[in-house]
């Protein structure tokens, strides 16, 4: 802060801006002008009498009106005091008005006594009572007694001094018996006695005033003191005989009245200045020792004044007046009584203090916390005995040490800053603060210490405890919250935060920063074959290799499962080809390292690594950067695994497209846009329809049925990548929903055909994963058959077993249960599946369905011809029926029949048919079997019509909506 700004803060805060200052200046100018006029005798005797009488009356009336208005404006215990001040000022105004009536209006000398004297005598009592109302009342009887004794000590001492100086002469005049001497003497005694009483109350109550509206009360006391001082000068023998209205003495009364008028309105607006910022607030009780000692010195000062009164008489050679002796004795007696009361109070306070000190010492010495008192210089003045157990250092050893030498250097700056800030804050707003730092123990170790800090005589009181274990636990919990428990690598939360720091810190805009997403190919097979414990050991070893392979400053993390990530910090290189080469080199090194054989439990295990990399383009967010790397990693897995793929924008576009397709799939399911078609399965020997295969088709808005190839690709993507990027898991659920719809619709229509007399079985394609899906309730197929009344042998499940992760034990139990109910089992895609031989060995298969890829090349390719012939011999040797899928040409029919294939489906006989055309075909019952270059009998037209041969069984015939 600038110097002018600091000076401005040190000024008193005056509400109303310059209004309060203007009132003070006006008061000073008016009072000074009156004093100058009185000193010059106002220029003439007549003006002097008017200003000395009616001017004082106007000032008193102004004070009366001001105090009365203020009393009406407030609502507190001060109201009676200000009403009494108003009445006192009114009496003074009336006295001066009467005085002016005689001198100015009537031109006569004011008689003594007169009505003015009565009014003046009524000035002091209301003011005395008003001061009593404003005073802080004692709370004990001893306090009331001390208040009375203090009043008499002051009043008696002043009476002794006044009697010795002037009042004795007035008393002797009254005793002389001269005409009119008694009233005059009584009046002369009344004025000083009332003034003495008023001065006594002013002095006593000045040290007992209430804190409420303190400025106004102080100003009122000053006004009354000024008035009393003027009265004392007026009653002195030197001035009373020669006094005339308008003299300089009147300026004291005039200024006292104006000051009393100003007290409630002007002085109460001034607030104490705020403490300077950055400087500790001083302790008021220690910064003003003289002012705080004046109340205790008051009795002795009073006794000294009384002694001066007596010595005056003795030194002057006068006879000691009995009044002086009597008053002096009572003052001494009051002083003795008061000292006795104070002695008893001191004894009681000493005992109470000793008891509290013992109690405090017991608490401090018995506390497990260390209590230290530091001087403003930072030196330790006191250390509790608990320091031996907490710090391993004796308390006596620490006393006298500098606190800064015991605090860790790295924490010292922060501690000093917090202490300075705390000392500069207002104590009412922030009585304590809490500081945590490292403290040097006796064995040289650094302990984590938490201290509660309080102010103490400009220094500090520190209540400290050892929190080292708590800090270690917090650090451990923080580490556990940010690191993977198995590999101890940073987890996803910490990795995301470091990516955010890399994108927003001083490296912001560095395009060479990259993120790598890493997935271990074949890890699930490790878990399934040699157990999860071995899988955990492999993950730990892979994490170690990854941590050792990244550069210093880069971050390796485990995101979950077998997925890892690495943050590669850039070097500011703006050359796109150079940065891509660098990151690809790092990624290839990681891939090679992670793909090396692992020694797990004495055996060698191999996994590969698919890595996706994405660069930090300008303006990219951490979530988008990590998403891009994830997409690139899945592209690497889809491209053959064990490879590195760099992110390209079209990857995100493909994800968006698949999400849109998934949305269309969801809409088609819920809006009922799918229809069910059936393709006949024909005996190659007789042409008889032996079964029908169910196919789902999508009905367009124009009433044309289309093969949902795009939908099927989304379904296959979802099933193969459940839990991958985007909403793959949700897409898998949509595919499962489509499969359930297909099965239920096929069973329901087959049951209707059976009731209509068409008892051919229906074949429904289903994957092994879907058959074992936990979301599909166990026994749902059985319940479906029972609900629709489909007889035994009327349902054939074409099972696709192509995933090696399928648990054959569970699949065998499930198919055996269905086979007992008469459900036929067909092995779909025979000749291309990974687990075909295992399926033949373990599963209850009734029928083999040759893969379309074999059938399409069985005529042209001698190699495929031999493979197909061999598979068909296996089927015949096992006593199974065989079905060729995709039989579209007569040549294929002849070749397959010659090799021993029993059934076929395809365009050589018929494409998929709606329910109406299917029933017409079932009524006919057979299809012509080509013996040479024969044409199929029905391909979407009328039963007796012909149809051109078309390749591919998924070309559809436009039909009206069903």
mmCIF file of C-alpha atoms in Angstrom, residues 560-755:
data_model
loop_
_atom_site.group_PDB
_atom_site.id
_atom_site.type_symbol
_atom_site.label_atom_id
_atom_site.label_comp_id
_atom_site.label_asym_id
_atom_site.label_seq_id
_atom_site.Cartn_x
_atom_site.Cartn_y
_atom_site.Cartn_z
ATOM 1 C CA UNK A 560 -8.242 -51.184 -15.439
ATOM 2 C CA UNK A 561 -8.227 -54.837 -16.417
ATOM 3 C CA UNK A 562 -5.527 -55.394 -19.048
ATOM 4 C CA UNK A 563 -5.622 -51.792 -20.306
ATOM 5 C CA UNK A 564 -2.646 -49.494 -19.723
ATOM 6 C CA UNK A 565 -1.825 -45.973 -20.834
ATOM 7 C CA UNK A 566 1.211 -43.747 -21.190
ATOM 8 C CA UNK A 567 1.521 -39.961 -21.346
ATOM 9 C CA UNK A 568 4.409 -38.942 -23.610
ATOM 10 C CA UNK A 569 5.381 -35.339 -22.928
ATOM 11 C CA UNK A 570 6.371 -33.363 -25.999
ATOM 12 C CA UNK A 571 9.575 -31.481 -26.679
ATOM 13 C CA UNK A 572 7.990 -28.615 -28.617
ATOM 14 C CA UNK A 573 8.698 -30.134 -32.023
ATOM 15 C CA UNK A 574 6.260 -28.706 -34.567
ATOM 16 C CA UNK A 575 7.240 -31.024 -37.428
ATOM 17 C CA UNK A 576 4.285 -33.418 -37.785
ATOM 18 C CA UNK A 577 6.298 -36.209 -39.422
ATOM 19 C CA UNK A 578 9.089 -35.967 -36.843
ATOM 20 C CA UNK A 579 6.759 -36.101 -33.862
ATOM 21 C CA UNK A 580 4.809 -39.015 -35.372
ATOM 22 C CA UNK A 581 8.043 -40.897 -36.003
ATOM 23 C CA UNK A 582 9.171 -40.289 -32.418
ATOM 24 C CA UNK A 583 5.903 -41.414 -30.824
ATOM 25 C CA UNK A 584 5.589 -44.420 -33.117
ATOM 26 C CA UNK A 585 9.125 -45.443 -32.207
ATOM 27 C CA UNK A 586 8.276 -45.231 -28.499
ATOM 28 C CA UNK A 587 5.025 -47.146 -29.054
ATOM 29 C CA UNK A 588 6.776 -49.881 -31.065
ATOM 30 C CA UNK A 589 9.383 -50.239 -28.334
ATOM 31 C CA UNK A 590 6.612 -50.613 -25.748
ATOM 32 C CA UNK A 591 4.776 -53.127 -27.939
ATOM 33 C CA UNK A 592 7.917 -55.198 -28.408
ATOM 34 C CA UNK A 593 8.729 -55.082 -24.710
ATOM 35 C CA UNK A 594 5.227 -56.054 -23.623
ATOM 36 C CA UNK A 595 5.010 -58.848 -26.210
ATOM 37 C CA UNK A 596 8.102 -60.646 -24.899
ATOM 38 C CA UNK A 597 7.370 -64.007 -23.162
ATOM 39 C CA UNK A 598 6.477 -63.911 -19.472
ATOM 40 C CA UNK A 599 7.702 -66.470 -16.944
ATOM 41 C CA UNK A 600 4.649 -67.162 -14.779
ATOM 42 C CA UNK A 601 4.669 -70.053 -12.302
ATOM 43 C CA UNK A 602 7.535 -71.823 -14.034
ATOM 44 C CA UNK A 603 5.876 -71.735 -17.460
ATOM 45 C CA UNK A 604 6.202 -69.360 -20.380
ATOM 46 C CA UNK A 605 3.191 -67.223 -21.274
ATOM 47 C CA UNK A 606 2.815 -65.010 -24.315
ATOM 48 C CA UNK A 607 0.530 -62.059 -24.879
ATOM 49 C CA UNK A 608 0.646 -59.304 -27.463
ATOM 50 C CA UNK A 609 0.010 -55.573 -27.182
ATOM 51 C CA UNK A 610 -2.293 -53.424 -29.294
ATOM 52 C CA UNK A 611 -1.428 -49.736 -28.970
ATOM 53 C CA UNK A 612 -3.323 -46.642 -30.070
ATOM 54 C CA UNK A 613 -1.680 -43.200 -30.095
ATOM 55 C CA UNK A 614 -3.217 -39.718 -30.285
ATOM 56 C CA UNK A 615 -1.552 -36.292 -30.320
ATOM 57 C CA UNK A 616 -2.573 -33.213 -28.347
ATOM 58 C CA UNK A 617 -3.975 -30.976 -31.050
ATOM 59 C CA UNK A 618 -4.596 -27.306 -30.115
ATOM 60 C CA UNK A 619 -7.689 -26.792 -28.000
ATOM 61 C CA UNK A 620 -8.243 -30.484 -27.317
ATOM 62 C CA UNK A 621 -9.604 -31.520 -23.913
ATOM 63 C CA UNK A 622 -8.128 -34.337 -21.783
ATOM 64 C CA UNK A 623 -11.221 -36.495 -22.271
ATOM 65 C CA UNK A 624 -11.125 -36.047 -26.052
ATOM 66 C CA UNK A 625 -7.413 -36.853 -26.218
ATOM 67 C CA UNK A 626 -7.876 -40.038 -24.191
ATOM 68 C CA UNK A 627 -10.918 -40.985 -26.274
ATOM 69 C CA UNK A 628 -8.915 -40.581 -29.481
ATOM 70 C CA UNK A 629 -6.161 -42.839 -28.174
ATOM 71 C CA UNK A 630 -8.784 -45.391 -27.116
ATOM 72 C CA UNK A 631 -10.316 -45.368 -30.609
ATOM 73 C CA UNK A 632 -6.911 -45.866 -32.175
ATOM 74 C CA UNK A 633 -6.247 -48.796 -29.841
ATOM 75 C CA UNK A 634 -9.502 -50.520 -30.837
ATOM 76 C CA UNK A 635 -8.663 -49.910 -34.473
ATOM 77 C CA UNK A 636 -5.319 -51.681 -33.834
ATOM 78 C CA UNK A 637 -7.165 -54.654 -32.319
ATOM 79 C CA UNK A 638 -9.621 -54.756 -35.203
ATOM 80 C CA UNK A 639 -6.735 -54.600 -37.698
ATOM 81 C CA UNK A 640 -5.130 -57.814 -36.489
ATOM 82 C CA UNK A 641 -3.795 -57.006 -33.003
ATOM 83 C CA UNK A 642 -0.157 -56.750 -31.914
ATOM 84 C CA UNK A 643 0.285 -53.481 -33.789
ATOM 85 C CA UNK A 644 0.422 -49.705 -33.354
ATOM 86 C CA UNK A 645 -2.278 -47.461 -34.800
ATOM 87 C CA UNK A 646 -2.159 -43.661 -34.954
ATOM 88 C CA UNK A 647 -5.424 -41.791 -34.473
ATOM 89 C CA UNK A 648 -7.080 -40.296 -37.544
ATOM 90 C CA UNK A 649 -10.237 -38.128 -37.577
ATOM 91 C CA UNK A 650 -12.156 -40.704 -39.678
ATOM 92 C CA UNK A 651 -12.045 -43.073 -36.688
ATOM 93 C CA UNK A 652 -14.292 -40.751 -34.744
ATOM 94 C CA UNK A 653 -16.540 -40.378 -37.784
ATOM 95 C CA UNK A 654 -16.868 -44.161 -37.940
ATOM 96 C CA UNK A 655 -17.823 -44.292 -34.268
ATOM 97 C CA UNK A 656 -20.456 -41.629 -34.874
ATOM 98 C CA UNK A 657 -21.791 -43.563 -37.849
ATOM 99 C CA UNK A 658 -22.028 -46.763 -35.839
ATOM 100 C CA UNK A 659 -23.746 -44.883 -33.033
ATOM 101 C CA UNK A 660 -26.299 -43.609 -35.539
ATOM 102 C CA UNK A 661 -26.803 -47.137 -36.829
ATOM 103 C CA UNK A 662 -27.249 -48.376 -33.298
ATOM 104 C CA UNK A 663 -29.875 -45.684 -32.812
ATOM 105 C CA UNK A 664 -31.680 -46.867 -35.942
ATOM 106 C CA UNK A 665 -31.522 -50.425 -34.663
ATOM 107 C CA UNK A 666 -33.074 -49.325 -31.373
ATOM 108 C CA UNK A 667 -35.798 -47.390 -33.192
ATOM 109 C CA UNK A 668 -36.553 -50.316 -35.496
ATOM 110 C CA UNK A 669 -36.922 -52.635 -32.507
ATOM 111 C CA UNK A 670 -39.257 -50.376 -30.580
ATOM 112 C CA UNK A 671 -41.304 -49.254 -33.593
ATOM 113 C CA UNK A 672 -41.894 -52.802 -34.864
ATOM 114 C CA UNK A 673 -40.132 -52.242 -38.199
ATOM 115 C CA UNK A 674 -38.616 -55.752 -38.308
ATOM 116 C CA UNK A 675 -40.392 -58.557 -40.147
ATOM 117 C CA UNK A 676 -39.758 -62.319 -40.075
ATOM 118 C CA UNK A 677 -39.136 -64.269 -43.312
ATOM 119 C CA UNK A 678 -38.450 -67.984 -43.758
ATOM 120 C CA UNK A 679 -36.273 -69.779 -46.332
ATOM 121 C CA UNK A 680 -37.137 -73.408 -47.116
ATOM 122 C CA UNK A 681 -34.575 -76.140 -46.393
ATOM 123 C CA UNK A 682 -34.965 -78.730 -49.197
ATOM 124 C CA UNK A 683 -33.921 -82.359 -49.475
ATOM 125 C CA UNK A 684 -31.384 -82.607 -52.306
ATOM 126 C CA UNK A 685 -32.601 -86.112 -53.122
ATOM 127 C CA UNK A 686 -36.384 -85.594 -53.294
ATOM 128 C CA UNK A 687 -36.915 -81.815 -53.285
ATOM 129 C CA UNK A 688 -39.140 -82.125 -50.216
ATOM 130 C CA UNK A 689 -39.238 -79.181 -47.764
ATOM 131 C CA UNK A 690 -37.842 -80.581 -44.523
ATOM 132 C CA UNK A 691 -37.521 -77.334 -42.507
ATOM 133 C CA UNK A 692 -37.625 -73.562 -42.766
ATOM 134 C CA UNK A 693 -34.887 -71.182 -41.627
ATOM 135 C CA UNK A 694 -36.034 -67.948 -39.918
ATOM 136 C CA UNK A 695 -34.487 -64.610 -41.004
ATOM 137 C CA UNK A 696 -35.102 -61.092 -39.673
ATOM 138 C CA UNK A 697 -35.649 -58.327 -42.225
ATOM 139 C CA UNK A 698 -36.184 -54.581 -41.962
ATOM 140 C CA UNK A 699 -39.270 -53.092 -43.573
ATOM 141 C CA UNK A 700 -38.674 -49.697 -45.163
ATOM 142 C CA UNK A 701 -41.228 -46.906 -45.302
ATOM 143 C CA UNK A 702 -41.882 -47.809 -48.972
ATOM 144 C CA UNK A 703 -42.937 -51.332 -48.008
ATOM 145 C CA UNK A 704 -39.767 -53.030 -49.325
ATOM 146 C CA UNK A 705 -37.901 -55.537 -47.185
ATOM 147 C CA UNK A 706 -34.121 -55.122 -46.976
ATOM 148 C CA UNK A 707 -31.379 -57.257 -45.559
ATOM 149 C CA UNK A 708 -30.195 -55.417 -42.405
ATOM 150 C CA UNK A 709 -26.517 -55.834 -43.248
ATOM 151 C CA UNK A 710 -25.571 -52.587 -41.602
ATOM 152 C CA UNK A 711 -27.548 -53.523 -38.512
ATOM 153 C CA UNK A 712 -25.899 -56.911 -38.374
ATOM 154 C CA UNK A 713 -22.461 -55.365 -38.639
ATOM 155 C CA UNK A 714 -23.296 -53.058 -35.724
ATOM 156 C CA UNK A 715 -24.533 -56.096 -33.805
ATOM 157 C CA UNK A 716 -21.360 -58.063 -34.492
ATOM 158 C CA UNK A 717 -19.234 -55.028 -33.527
ATOM 159 C CA UNK A 718 -21.189 -54.676 -30.287
ATOM 160 C CA UNK A 719 -20.880 -58.338 -29.354
ATOM 161 C CA UNK A 720 -17.181 -58.463 -30.113
ATOM 162 C CA UNK A 721 -16.306 -55.213 -28.303
ATOM 163 C CA UNK A 722 -18.617 -55.088 -25.294
ATOM 164 C CA UNK A 723 -17.138 -52.631 -22.873
ATOM 165 C CA UNK A 724 -15.101 -50.931 -25.617
ATOM 166 C CA UNK A 725 -15.347 -47.291 -26.651
ATOM 167 C CA UNK A 726 -18.658 -45.542 -26.945
ATOM 168 C CA UNK A 727 -21.864 -47.380 -26.258
ATOM 169 C CA UNK A 728 -20.758 -50.869 -27.356
ATOM 170 C CA UNK A 729 -22.199 -52.481 -24.248
ATOM 171 C CA UNK A 730 -25.555 -50.840 -24.933
ATOM 172 C CA UNK A 731 -25.395 -51.996 -28.583
ATOM 173 C CA UNK A 732 -24.813 -55.566 -27.389
ATOM 174 C CA UNK A 733 -27.986 -55.329 -25.328
ATOM 175 C CA UNK A 734 -29.858 -54.091 -28.425
ATOM 176 C CA UNK A 735 -28.517 -57.118 -30.370
ATOM 177 C CA UNK A 736 -29.616 -59.475 -27.611
ATOM 178 C CA UNK A 737 -33.038 -57.846 -27.729
ATOM 179 C CA UNK A 738 -33.190 -58.460 -31.494
ATOM 180 C CA UNK A 739 -32.203 -62.107 -30.964
ATOM 181 C CA UNK A 740 -34.922 -62.602 -28.358
ATOM 182 C CA UNK A 741 -37.483 -61.058 -30.715
ATOM 183 C CA UNK A 742 -36.371 -63.336 -33.569
ATOM 184 C CA UNK A 743 -36.643 -66.500 -31.432
ATOM 185 C CA UNK A 744 -40.038 -65.633 -29.956
ATOM 186 C CA UNK A 745 -41.520 -64.550 -33.289
ATOM 187 C CA UNK A 746 -40.238 -67.691 -35.049
ATOM 188 C CA UNK A 747 -41.653 -70.014 -32.358
ATOM 189 C CA UNK A 748 -45.014 -68.224 -32.374
ATOM 190 C CA UNK A 749 -45.397 -68.419 -36.189
ATOM 191 C CA UNK A 750 -44.185 -72.038 -36.254
ATOM 192 C CA UNK A 751 -46.852 -72.925 -33.682
ATOM 193 C CA UNK A 752 -49.506 -71.265 -35.868
ATOM 194 C CA UNK A 753 -48.337 -73.257 -38.906
ATOM 195 C CA UNK A 754 -48.406 -76.504 -36.922
ATOM 196 C CA UNK A 755 -51.965 -75.815 -35.912
#
